[in-house]
Amino acid sequence: MTILRSPFAHAKITSIDVDAARRLPGVRLVVTGKDILEHTIPIPQTLDPRGFGGNGTEVHCLAIDEVKYVGESVAAVVADDRYIAAEALSLINVAYDDLPVVVDAEKALEPDSPLVYPQWKTNQMLRVHFQGGDVHGAFARAAHTLKGTLRIHRHTGSPMEPRACVATQDTALGYLTLWTSTQTPHMLRTVIAQTLKMHEEEMRVIQPNVGGAFGIKIATHPEDPLVCLLAKLTGKPVKWIEERSEHLQAAGHARAQVHHYEVAFENDGTVVGFKDRIIADNGVVAAICSWGLPFMTTFTLPACYKNPNCETDLSIVATNKGSLNAYRGFGKECSSFVMDRVMDAVARRFNMDRAEVRHKNFISPDEFPYEQISGMRADSGNYAGALNIALEKIGYADFHKQQQEAHKQGRYLGLGIGFELTPEGGCIPDSFITAYDSATVRMSPTGTVTVLTGVTSPGGGNETGIAQIVADRLGVTLESVKVPQGDTLVSPYGMGNWSSRSLTVGGSASFIAASDVRNKLLKVAGNMLETSPEDLDLADGKVFIKQAPQRSIAIVDVCRVIYRQAFTRPALDIEPGLESTRYYRMGNINHIPDDRGRINAYPTYPYAAGIVIVEVDIETGMITPLRYVLCHDSGKIINPLLVEGQVIGGTVQGIGGVMFEELAYDENGHLLTGTFMDYTMPTAKEVPPIEVYHQETPSPFTALGTKGAGESAISAPYGAFLSAVEDALSPFGVQIHETPLTPNRVWRLIQEAKARKAV
Amino acid sequence: MIRQPFTFHTPHSVAEVVRLLAELGDGAKVLAGCQSLMPAMNLGVVTPQHVVSLTRLRSTLSYVREEGNEIAIGALTTHHTLAVSPVLKHRCRLLAEAAADIGDVQIRHRGTIGGSISHFDPAADYPPVCLVLGAKFRLAGPTGERLVPAEEFFVGYLTTALNANEIVTEVRVPVLPVRTGSAYVKHRRIEGGFAIVGSAAIVEHDNNICQRISVAVSGGGAIPFCIPDVEGRYHGKRMDESLITEIAEAAYNAAEDPTNELHANAEYKREMVRVFTKRAVRVAVERVGG
Amino acid sequence: MKFSPFSKEGQGGFHHSIEKLREILRVKATIRLTVNGTSQQASIDTRTLLVDFLRDHLGLTGTHVGCLTGNCGACTVLMDGLTVKSCTILAADTEGSDVMTIEGLTRSGEELHPLQQSFVDHHALQCGYCTSGMVLSAYKLLQDYPNPDEPMIRHNIAGNLCRCTGYQHIIEAIKAMVSK
């Protein structure tokens, strides 16, 4: 399958002529939006804004009457090979009538702005307002107030593997099978089946090895049901391999917010009031996670700081660009980023230490669980502890001297602090973004173990972690536990991998299911050893009496009895079989709205302090990161090496986001950075060594005390780098309100600061 | 994905290449190291109906030879070969320095000097270096060979003096005298990315008295250029920091019309021309005699 | 290069009448090259990239496509002993070449190459998509410079992008080979 995509950001499709394309030898099928209407219903959306009191619209696999962004799918071709398919694309004639284009989210809210969806009579998709305490009073009474703006640019996850899938209608097995690079096979199956008016049981989704995802590959992209439909209609296996330029236009974007904040604070740096007006540039309506990201930004404010007097006012705005989509951080990076700016601004006002201001305002360990104005309820934490470890490891106490020595040599060094709160296990009411999941643990007659999970893995290694948990619970070696994932026919229904849930939810479900199997083993072994199950333990492939370990039997012998001697005395106490399917629901979630209509959407709250030392070349604005120290806390750690892999990877993506990556549009809605030549991500040379330290403050709400580590560490670099550059350039009084930190921008800020000082 | 079907030609000699290009006309593109042309073809931005590969000429057109007071470089010599060439290291280090930092390891293994200059992206590294060296390019065409100096070769954005049926077969650069120092420095946002600004300087001084100086920059205008009259103005002057500043100022003045880019606007680029010229000249001065 | 592939001009970059298209023969070229020590001969569409030839014609799917613009390095293979980005090379242009893909690092059925084992031991891969290119770049580096320091390692893998690992464990995996 190849897709004809719109070259216009906003236009009416006046005609589509596919005759010539259809007649090309080797072309099996050419479809437009109108052609497939009879076969489909609008794609069920992961988060339909209309279900939350906002404006929305239907989402189809192909544009019908209008296109709303450059890259929107307009027609699809299935042909015998990719070259014929491409030739056919060039034979499709589409006539467009230009419509006015909306690219700036703030301007889009002005009364005379052109409209992306005229039927809304506005460009506002959704407005979210949270308020708590006495904001007005706090601002009136406070000793000081300040205002600030933060513009966070549009960028995205861009995994190394773009999207790819193969759909085949298998007449022998009777399923429509979709192999796809996805994070959510079950969710995808449910949505695609609905879209194509099929039973879910007629579909099978298989997630093979995925070449990175970061949220981008959570259901549902319009190409997913489309390729399945085309496989059905042609009766042939159909493959779609996305090219990078399609991916950057159409696979979904992130961040893209403007914050106008106000802070009320006292002489000692205590923040007593906080207001934030947020405008989020959502792009178009889509079936992917979309506006959930800015929602989570506002939901998680004011992050890890105590502040009962808060008001946040978020407008989620439609523009003529590709939609927002989940990307590591899921909006939480923006809330931590804004709070980092707030803390730095308060510190600057008094020339106060930036760490001290944070310490003053952190939620302290004995105040948990702590509820923010949105209903967010943080489980546990020792924010001060993590910050102090990072400060100590970077040599904070000595840095000022180091900075001054360098300054004497004409060098500008700066240190910046970023502190992130990255809640995990996202759980939104009435959606598949939910905080429970499943596992089946099955021990075979030969004592080996299969774990089937509803969670999946993009390569983060949760299957190793899960295998460890189960091996431990069942007293077998790691090698004898296999964790095949990602096949809807085989795995119990689950939500896949995102929001760092896999090890926490999947691991917990596996733990409980493994415990069921363990209990059966102990019960039968107890009968075989003529003792009570409470006296027994499992390890090294044996069941043994704790007080007399020499009295033991091999686990495989117990399996034999359970499987082959089900009618004999030792096995009669249990239901036959050595398998259990269980579900684990995270604690600390509340979807029953309180009297203010609030819910809590996150169960666990990892956090991290990221401190960077940079050197700024004031002649060019180039920033060189010299050292980065991270102290993170994601609760109990099952596998330190895997966690380290996650947080280093996250840090580098954060560095890429704050410094190098940008999805830039011109005034006609064309993406200027549409290939890797212009969308530049860090190489090994841009990145300093990341020094990782851990703190473990378990969550009281998860079975294992884990909190999830997959999204951690991506947020701290934003605040840390801006803080560090401002610190390096403090002789000039530079303040930064916008990202990315390109050399041009930094240089410009220096010139403006110099000019202000000269006046 | 490449959509336009094309015929692939693999000539064995320069004469055959020239003949082919004359025959095939406008719809033909020449493929050398592929690092510039292939991305454009993959994106469908360039859609030739004929591709003429120079791969079979690599053995004859890949060389670095000292010929008297010049160095002859085959057009199909790769950036990597130039970067590690002992001849260049000792005789024209500037070119090796530029080649060593083009793209990344894989690109340097494959990309060629002839291919790069024929493509002529104005942000590329060879053009300012070739300009400052006063390099000459041997072009082969149906009417025979001609030797074109660099400043006549680089005409406009992605446009060179090459006629449709000509190819570059050789690059000739001077052997830099022993008392010369040279440097190429470039400003780029990210490793492997194109230069925002590049500055190449060659300096010869005798006891700190300037004997010779030339500077060429990229990023200061639509295409790279030599800073005019630098040699005339500064010959005989003391090569101190204030002279270096003056030269950088001259570069700034000459950079009247840099092109705006997404992450580097014209004002910034102009200032960077000044900054990087200063740096290039400074390093070149330090390197004299050593 | 400052092209926008999705400008009005770029979209569907060529237009032919249906009749003319029927006339255009699928243009092929015959190639002979060695891949992982085995001679290969094939007749392929001239538009076939080397990476496509390796993956689609030879079934060597260890080499990956990430960008098609020669930036990401996921398509890195060794060609005549040098690491190159196979998405920037036409298969038709490989006559007589000696290509090694990641599959050629060890003979089938053997244990992992020590460099690959080092990657596993140091958790230097997560999703694995960049890994084959990364391993081959590291392999080439260690061939040329058996004792690289960290800046040199970073410099020599700068043509391979990774989104998952942040490079650190990769560098440690390569460093571990140096001390061996």
PDB file of N, CA, C and O in Angstrom, chain B residues 185-240:
ATOM      1  N   VAL B 185      37.751  26.377   9.667  1.00  0.00           N
ATOM      2  CA  VAL B 185      36.870  26.153  10.812  1.00  0.00           C
ATOM      3  C   VAL B 185      35.440  26.381  10.361  1.00  0.00           C
ATOM      4  O   VAL B 185      35.174  27.227   9.512  1.00  0.00           O
ATOM      5  N   LYS B 186      34.565  25.596  10.930  1.00  0.00           N
ATOM      6  CA  LYS B 186      33.178  25.782  10.536  1.00  0.00           C
ATOM      7  C   LYS B 186      32.264  25.793  11.750  1.00  0.00           C
ATOM      8  O   LYS B 186      32.598  25.240  12.805  1.00  0.00           O
ATOM      9  N   HIS B 187      31.146  26.410  11.564  1.00  0.00           N
ATOM     10  CA  HIS B 187      30.153  26.534  12.630  1.00  0.00           C
ATOM     11  C   HIS B 187      28.941  25.709  12.230  1.00  0.00           C
ATOM     12  O   HIS B 187      28.347  25.961  11.186  1.00  0.00           O
ATOM     13  N   ARG B 188      28.656  24.703  13.005  1.00  0.00           N
ATOM     14  CA  ARG B 188      27.464  23.937  12.706  1.00  0.00           C
ATOM     15  C   ARG B 188      26.773  23.590  14.002  1.00  0.00           C
ATOM     16  O   ARG B 188      27.397  23.527  15.058  1.00  0.00           O
ATOM     17  N   ARG B 189      25.475  23.388  13.880  1.00  0.00           N
ATOM     18  CA  ARG B 189      24.654  23.174  15.059  1.00  0.00           C
ATOM     19  C   ARG B 189      24.858  21.785  15.637  1.00  0.00           C
ATOM     20  O   ARG B 189      24.733  21.572  16.835  1.00  0.00           O
ATOM     21  N   ILE B 190      25.102  20.843  14.710  1.00  0.00           N
ATOM     22  CA  ILE B 190      25.111  19.456  15.156  1.00  0.00           C
ATOM     23  C   ILE B 190      26.084  18.667  14.298  1.00  0.00           C
ATOM     24  O   ILE B 190      26.316  18.995  13.138  1.00  0.00           O
ATOM     25  N   GLU B 191      26.663  17.638  14.889  1.00  0.00           N
ATOM     26  CA  GLU B 191      27.597  16.781  14.188  1.00  0.00           C
ATOM     27  C   GLU B 191      26.983  16.244  12.901  1.00  0.00           C
ATOM     28  O   GLU B 191      25.862  15.796  12.885  1.00  0.00           O
ATOM     29  N   GLY B 192      27.744  16.298  11.840  1.00  0.00           N
ATOM     30  CA  GLY B 192      27.249  15.753  10.585  1.00  0.00           C
ATOM     31  C   GLY B 192      26.342  16.705   9.832  1.00  0.00           C
ATOM     32  O   GLY B 192      26.003  16.466   8.681  1.00  0.00           O
ATOM     33  N   GLY B 193      25.953  17.792  10.481  1.00  0.00           N
ATOM     34  CA  GLY B 193      25.070  18.746   9.821  1.00  0.00           C
ATOM     35  C   GLY B 193      25.856  19.676   8.915  1.00  0.00           C
ATOM     36  O   GLY B 193      27.066  19.813   9.036  1.00  0.00           O
ATOM     37  N   PHE B 194      25.137  20.335   8.029  1.00  0.00           N
ATOM     38  CA  PHE B 194      25.811  21.290   7.160  1.00  0.00           C
ATOM     39  C   PHE B 194      26.272  22.502   7.961  1.00  0.00           C
ATOM     40  O   PHE B 194      25.700  22.855   8.973  1.00  0.00           O
ATOM     41  N   ALA B 195      27.333  23.127   7.450  1.00  0.00           N
ATOM     42  CA  ALA B 195      27.873  24.295   8.128  1.00  0.00           C
ATOM     43  C   ALA B 195      26.904  25.463   7.999  1.00  0.00           C
ATOM     44  O   ALA B 195      26.313  25.681   6.951  1.00  0.00           O
ATOM     45  N   ILE B 196      26.759  26.203   9.093  1.00  0.00           N
ATOM     46  CA  ILE B 196      26.042  27.475   9.027  1.00  0.00           C
ATOM     47  C   ILE B 196      26.971  28.484   8.351  1.00  0.00           C
ATOM     48  O   ILE B 196      26.569  29.262   7.492  1.00  0.00           O
ATOM     49  N   VAL B 197      28.202  28.430   8.798  1.00  0.00           N
ATOM     50  CA  VAL B 197      29.226  29.324   8.272  1.00  0.00           C
ATOM     51  C   VAL B 197      30.540  28.554   8.276  1.00  0.00           C
ATOM     52  O   VAL B 197      30.788  27.753   9.168  1.00  0.00           O
ATOM     53  N   GLY B 198      31.368  28.776   7.272  1.00  0.00           N
ATOM     54  CA  GLY B 198      32.695  28.165   7.272  1.00  0.00           C
ATOM     55  C   GLY B 198      33.710  29.207   6.861  1.00  0.00           C
ATOM     56  O   GLY B 198      33.398  30.091   6.060  1.00  0.00           O
ATOM     57  N   SER B 199      34.904  29.093   7.411  1.00  0.00           N
ATOM     58  CA  SER B 199      35.939  30.059   7.033  1.00  0.00           C
ATOM     59  C   SER B 199      37.259  29.340   6.829  1.00  0.00           C
ATOM     60  O   SER B 199      37.693  28.569   7.678  1.00  0.00           O
ATOM     61  N   ALA B 200      37.877  29.598   5.683  1.00  0.00           N
ATOM     62  CA  ALA B 200      39.165  28.991   5.354  1.00  0.00           C
ATOM     63  C   ALA B 200      40.196  30.097   5.199  1.00  0.00           C
ATOM     64  O   ALA B 200      39.951  31.081   4.498  1.00  0.00           O
ATOM     65  N   ALA B 201      41.314  29.921   5.864  1.00  0.00           N
ATOM     66  CA  ALA B 201      42.336  30.970   5.816  1.00  0.00           C
ATOM     67  C   ALA B 201      43.697  30.363   5.526  1.00  0.00           C
ATOM     68  O   ALA B 201      44.029  29.291   6.021  1.00  0.00           O
ATOM     69  N   ILE B 202      44.458  31.058   4.727  1.00  0.00           N
ATOM     70  CA  ILE B 202      45.863  30.694   4.489  1.00  0.00           C
ATOM     71  C   ILE B 202      46.699  31.921   4.798  1.00  0.00           C
ATOM     72  O   ILE B 202      46.420  33.021   4.318  1.00  0.00           O
ATOM     73  N   VAL B 203      47.701  31.707   5.603  1.00  0.00           N
ATOM     74  CA  VAL B 203      48.530  32.830   6.040  1.00  0.00           C
ATOM     75  C   VAL B 203      50.004  32.473   5.872  1.00  0.00           C
ATOM     76  O   VAL B 203      50.403  31.345   6.142  1.00  0.00           O
ATOM     77  N   GLU B 204      50.745  33.434   5.421  1.00  0.00           N
ATOM     78  CA  GLU B 204      52.199  33.260   5.397  1.00  0.00           C
ATOM     79  C   GLU B 204      52.788  34.501   6.051  1.00  0.00           C
ATOM     80  O   GLU B 204      52.466  35.615   5.634  1.00  0.00           O
ATOM     81  N   HIS B 205      53.530  34.300   7.101  1.00  0.00           N
ATOM     82  CA  HIS B 205      54.178  35.498   7.655  1.00  0.00           C
ATOM     83  C   HIS B 205      55.648  35.228   7.949  1.00  0.00           C
ATOM     84  O   HIS B 205      56.071  34.088   8.136  1.00  0.00           O
ATOM     85  N   ASP B 206      56.421  36.285   7.943  1.00  0.00           N
ATOM     86  CA  ASP B 206      57.861  36.213   8.179  1.00  0.00           C
ATOM     87  C   ASP B 206      58.122  37.037   9.427  1.00  0.00           C
ATOM     88  O   ASP B 206      58.018  38.263   9.379  1.00  0.00           O
ATOM     89  N   ASN B 207      58.386  36.343  10.510  1.00  0.00           N
ATOM     90  CA  ASN B 207      58.582  37.060  11.763  1.00  0.00           C
ATOM     91  C   ASN B 207      57.387  37.929  12.124  1.00  0.00           C
ATOM     92  O   ASN B 207      57.544  39.076  12.526  1.00  0.00           O
ATOM     93  N   ASN B 208      56.247  37.397  11.898  1.00  0.00           N
ATOM     94  CA  ASN B 208      54.975  38.077  12.188  1.00  0.00           C
ATOM     95  C   ASN B 208      54.615  39.207  11.230  1.00  0.00           C
ATOM     96  O   ASN B 208      53.655  39.915  11.463  1.00  0.00           O
ATOM     97  N   ILE B 209      55.364  39.360  10.183  1.00  0.00           N
ATOM     98  CA  ILE B 209      54.976  40.341   9.168  1.00  0.00           C
ATOM     99  C   ILE B 209      54.274  39.579   8.047  1.00  0.00           C
ATOM    100  O   ILE B 209      54.817  38.622   7.499  1.00  0.00           O
ATOM    101  N   CYS B 210      53.115  40.022   7.762  1.00  0.00           N
ATOM    102  CA  CYS B 210      52.266  39.300   6.805  1.00  0.00           C
ATOM    103  C   CYS B 210      52.875  39.312   5.414  1.00  0.00           C
ATOM    104  O   CYS B 210      53.166  40.372   4.857  1.00  0.00           O
ATOM    105  N   GLN B 211      53.077  38.126   4.861  1.00  0.00           N
ATOM    106  CA  GLN B 211      53.563  38.022   3.491  1.00  0.00           C
ATOM    107  C   GLN B 211      52.433  37.723   2.539  1.00  0.00           C
ATOM    108  O   GLN B 211      52.443  38.131   1.385  1.00  0.00           O
ATOM    109  N   ARG B 212      51.506  36.954   3.071  1.00  0.00           N
ATOM    110  CA  ARG B 212      50.428  36.511   2.180  1.00  0.00           C
ATOM    111  C   ARG B 212      49.243  36.103   3.033  1.00  0.00           C
ATOM    112  O   ARG B 212      49.430  35.542   4.122  1.00  0.00           O
ATOM    113  N   ILE B 213      48.090  36.468   2.552  1.00  0.00           N
ATOM    114  CA  ILE B 213      46.911  36.011   3.286  1.00  0.00           C
ATOM    115  C   ILE B 213      45.743  35.910   2.313  1.00  0.00           C
ATOM    116  O   ILE B 213      45.542  36.772   1.467  1.00  0.00           O
ATOM    117  N   SER B 214      45.015  34.857   2.458  1.00  0.00           N
ATOM    118  CA  SER B 214      43.735  34.789   1.734  1.00  0.00           C
ATOM    119  C   SER B 214      42.706  34.101   2.622  1.00  0.00           C
ATOM    120  O   SER B 214      43.028  33.225   3.427  1.00  0.00           O
ATOM    121  N   VAL B 215      41.491  34.558   2.468  1.00  0.00           N
ATOM    122  CA  VAL B 215      40.387  34.054   3.290  1.00  0.00           C
ATOM    123  C   VAL B 215      39.184  33.841   2.395  1.00  0.00           C
ATOM    124  O   VAL B 215      38.870  34.693   1.561  1.00  0.00           O
ATOM    125  N   ALA B 216      38.524  32.730   2.569  1.00  0.00           N
ATOM    126  CA  ALA B 216      37.254  32.486   1.872  1.00  0.00           C
ATOM    127  C   ALA B 216      36.236  32.023   2.894  1.00  0.00           C
ATOM    128  O   ALA B 216      36.581  31.314   3.848  1.00  0.00           O
ATOM    129  N   VAL B 217      34.996  32.422   2.700  1.00  0.00           N
ATOM    130  CA  VAL B 217      33.960  32.046   3.655  1.00  0.00           C
ATOM    131  C   VAL B 217      32.746  31.465   2.947  1.00  0.00           C
ATOM    132  O   VAL B 217      32.447  31.809   1.799  1.00  0.00           O
ATOM    133  N   SER B 218      32.038  30.607   3.650  1.00  0.00           N
ATOM    134  CA  SER B 218      30.722  30.148   3.200  1.00  0.00           C
ATOM    135  C   SER B 218      29.717  30.628   4.238  1.00  0.00           C
ATOM    136  O   SER B 218      30.064  30.827   5.399  1.00  0.00           O
ATOM    137  N   GLY B 219      28.498  30.817   3.792  1.00  0.00           N
ATOM    138  CA  GLY B 219      27.452  31.263   4.709  1.00  0.00           C
ATOM    139  C   GLY B 219      27.287  32.763   4.766  1.00  0.00           C
ATOM    140  O   GLY B 219      26.370  33.283   5.372  1.00  0.00           O
ATOM    141  N   GLY B 220      28.216  33.484   4.082  1.00  0.00           N
ATOM    142  CA  GLY B 220      28.136  34.939   4.112  1.00  0.00           C
ATOM    143  C   GLY B 220      27.346  35.523   2.963  1.00  0.00           C
ATOM    144  O   GLY B 220      27.165  36.735   2.870  1.00  0.00           O
ATOM    145  N   GLY B 221      26.896  34.671   2.094  1.00  0.00           N
ATOM    146  CA  GLY B 221      26.135  35.140   0.934  1.00  0.00           C
ATOM    147  C   GLY B 221      25.437  33.949   0.335  1.00  0.00           C
ATOM    148  O   GLY B 221      25.375  32.881   0.953  1.00  0.00           O
ATOM    149  N   ALA B 222      24.934  34.120  -0.875  1.00  0.00           N
ATOM    150  CA  ALA B 222      24.234  32.986  -1.492  1.00  0.00           C
ATOM    151  C   ALA B 222      25.185  31.828  -1.740  1.00  0.00           C
ATOM    152  O   ALA B 222      24.797  30.662  -1.646  1.00  0.00           O
ATOM    153  N   ILE B 223      26.419  32.172  -2.115  1.00  0.00           N
ATOM    154  CA  ILE B 223      27.443  31.133  -2.292  1.00  0.00           C
ATOM    155  C   ILE B 223      28.743  31.593  -1.626  1.00  0.00           C
ATOM    156  O   ILE B 223      28.892  32.782  -1.316  1.00  0.00           O
ATOM    157  N   PRO B 224      29.677  30.670  -1.397  1.00  0.00           N
ATOM    158  CA  PRO B 224      30.942  31.054  -0.763  1.00  0.00           C
ATOM    159  C   PRO B 224      31.737  32.021  -1.642  1.00  0.00           C
ATOM    160  O   PRO B 224      31.570  32.031  -2.868  1.00  0.00           O
ATOM    161  N   PHE B 225      32.573  32.812  -1.003  1.00  0.00           N
ATOM    162  CA  PHE B 225      33.389  33.745  -1.771  1.00  0.00           C
ATOM    163  C   PHE B 225      34.689  34.029  -1.034  1.00  0.00           C
ATOM    164  O   PHE B 225      34.788  33.829   0.179  1.00  0.00           O
ATOM    165  N   CYS B 226      35.652  34.516  -1.808  1.00  0.00           N
ATOM    166  CA  CYS B 226      36.896  34.979  -1.196  1.00  0.00           C
ATOM    167  C   CYS B 226      36.695  36.404  -0.703  1.00  0.00           C
ATOM    168  O   CYS B 226      36.040  37.203  -1.374  1.00  0.00           O
ATOM    169  N   ILE B 227      37.251  36.696   0.439  1.00  0.00           N
ATOM    170  CA  ILE B 227      37.201  38.086   0.907  1.00  0.00           C
ATOM    171  C   ILE B 227      38.093  38.900  -0.023  1.00  0.00           C
ATOM    172  O   ILE B 227      39.276  38.601  -0.164  1.00  0.00           O
ATOM    173  N   PRO B 228      37.506  39.891  -0.662  1.00  0.00           N
ATOM    174  CA  PRO B 228      38.291  40.574  -1.714  1.00  0.00           C
ATOM    175  C   PRO B 228      39.424  41.419  -1.129  1.00  0.00           C
ATOM    176  O   PRO B 228      39.300  41.975  -0.043  1.00  0.00           O
ATOM    177  N   ASP B 229      40.472  41.471  -1.864  1.00  0.00           N
ATOM    178  CA  ASP B 229      41.548  42.423  -1.614  1.00  0.00           C
ATOM    179  C   ASP B 229      42.232  42.241  -0.257  1.00  0.00           C
ATOM    180  O   ASP B 229      42.943  43.099   0.211  1.00  0.00           O
ATOM    181  N   VAL B 230      42.011  41.094   0.336  1.00  0.00           N
ATOM    182  CA  VAL B 230      42.636  40.873   1.643  1.00  0.00           C
ATOM    183  C   VAL B 230      44.149  40.887   1.521  1.00  0.00           C
ATOM    184  O   VAL B 230      44.866  41.508   2.302  1.00  0.00           O
ATOM    185  N   GLU B 231      44.597  40.217   0.505  1.00  0.00           N
ATOM    186  CA  GLU B 231      46.046  40.115   0.328  1.00  0.00           C
ATOM    187  C   GLU B 231      46.671  41.498   0.117  1.00  0.00           C
ATOM    188  O   GLU B 231      47.680  41.834   0.733  1.00  0.00           O
ATOM    189  N   GLY B 232      46.051  42.250  -0.748  1.00  0.00           N
ATOM    190  CA  GLY B 232      46.590  43.576  -1.045  1.00  0.00           C
ATOM    191  C   GLY B 232      46.651  44.459   0.193  1.00  0.00           C
ATOM    192  O   GLY B 232      47.644  45.122   0.459  1.00  0.00           O
ATOM    193  N   ARG B 233      45.582  44.438   0.956  1.00  0.00           N
ATOM    194  CA  ARG B 233      45.485  45.374   2.076  1.00  0.00           C
ATOM    195  C   ARG B 233      46.426  45.063   3.223  1.00  0.00           C
ATOM    196  O   ARG B 233      46.874  45.966   3.918  1.00  0.00           O
ATOM    197  N   TYR B 234      46.699  43.795   3.443  1.00  0.00           N
ATOM    198  CA  TYR B 234      47.399  43.454   4.685  1.00  0.00           C
ATOM    199  C   TYR B 234      48.834  42.990   4.488  1.00  0.00           C
ATOM    200  O   TYR B 234      49.529  42.692   5.451  1.00  0.00           O
ATOM    201  N   HIS B 235      49.279  42.949   3.271  1.00  0.00           N
ATOM    202  CA  HIS B 235      50.657  42.549   3.016  1.00  0.00           C
ATOM    203  C   HIS B 235      51.601  43.522   3.715  1.00  0.00           C
ATOM    204  O   HIS B 235      51.433  44.730   3.633  1.00  0.00           O
ATOM    205  N   GLY B 236      52.559  42.963   4.410  1.00  0.00           N
ATOM    206  CA  GLY B 236      53.558  43.815   5.069  1.00  0.00           C
ATOM    207  C   GLY B 236      53.146  44.297   6.454  1.00  0.00           C
ATOM    208  O   GLY B 236      53.941  44.922   7.166  1.00  0.00           O
ATOM    209  N   LYS B 237      51.940  44.018   6.846  1.00  0.00           N
ATOM    210  CA  LYS B 237      51.509  44.502   8.161  1.00  0.00           C
ATOM    211  C   LYS B 237      51.859  43.481   9.241  1.00  0.00           C
ATOM    212  O   LYS B 237      52.067  42.305   8.982  1.00  0.00           O
ATOM    213  N   ARG B 238      51.838  43.933  10.462  1.00  0.00           N
ATOM    214  CA  ARG B 238      52.139  43.078  11.597  1.00  0.00           C
ATOM    215  C   ARG B 238      50.938  42.175  11.880  1.00  0.00           C
ATOM    216  O   ARG B 238      49.804  42.637  12.029  1.00  0.00           O
ATOM    217  N   MET B 239      51.192  40.867  11.985  1.00  0.00           N
ATOM    218  CA  MET B 239      50.087  39.917  12.197  1.00  0.00           C
ATOM    219  C   MET B 239      49.774  39.798  13.675  1.00  0.00           C
ATOM    220  O   MET B 239      50.107  38.817  14.306  1.00  0.00           O
ATOM    221  N   ASP B 240      49.129  40.822  14.188  1.00  0.00           N
ATOM    222  CA  ASP B 240      48.752  40.741  15.586  1.00  0.00           C
ATOM    223  C   ASP B 240      47.231  40.665  15.722  1.00  0.00           C
ATOM    224  O   ASP B 240      46.519  40.608  14.718  1.00  0.00           O
TER     225      ASP B 240
END
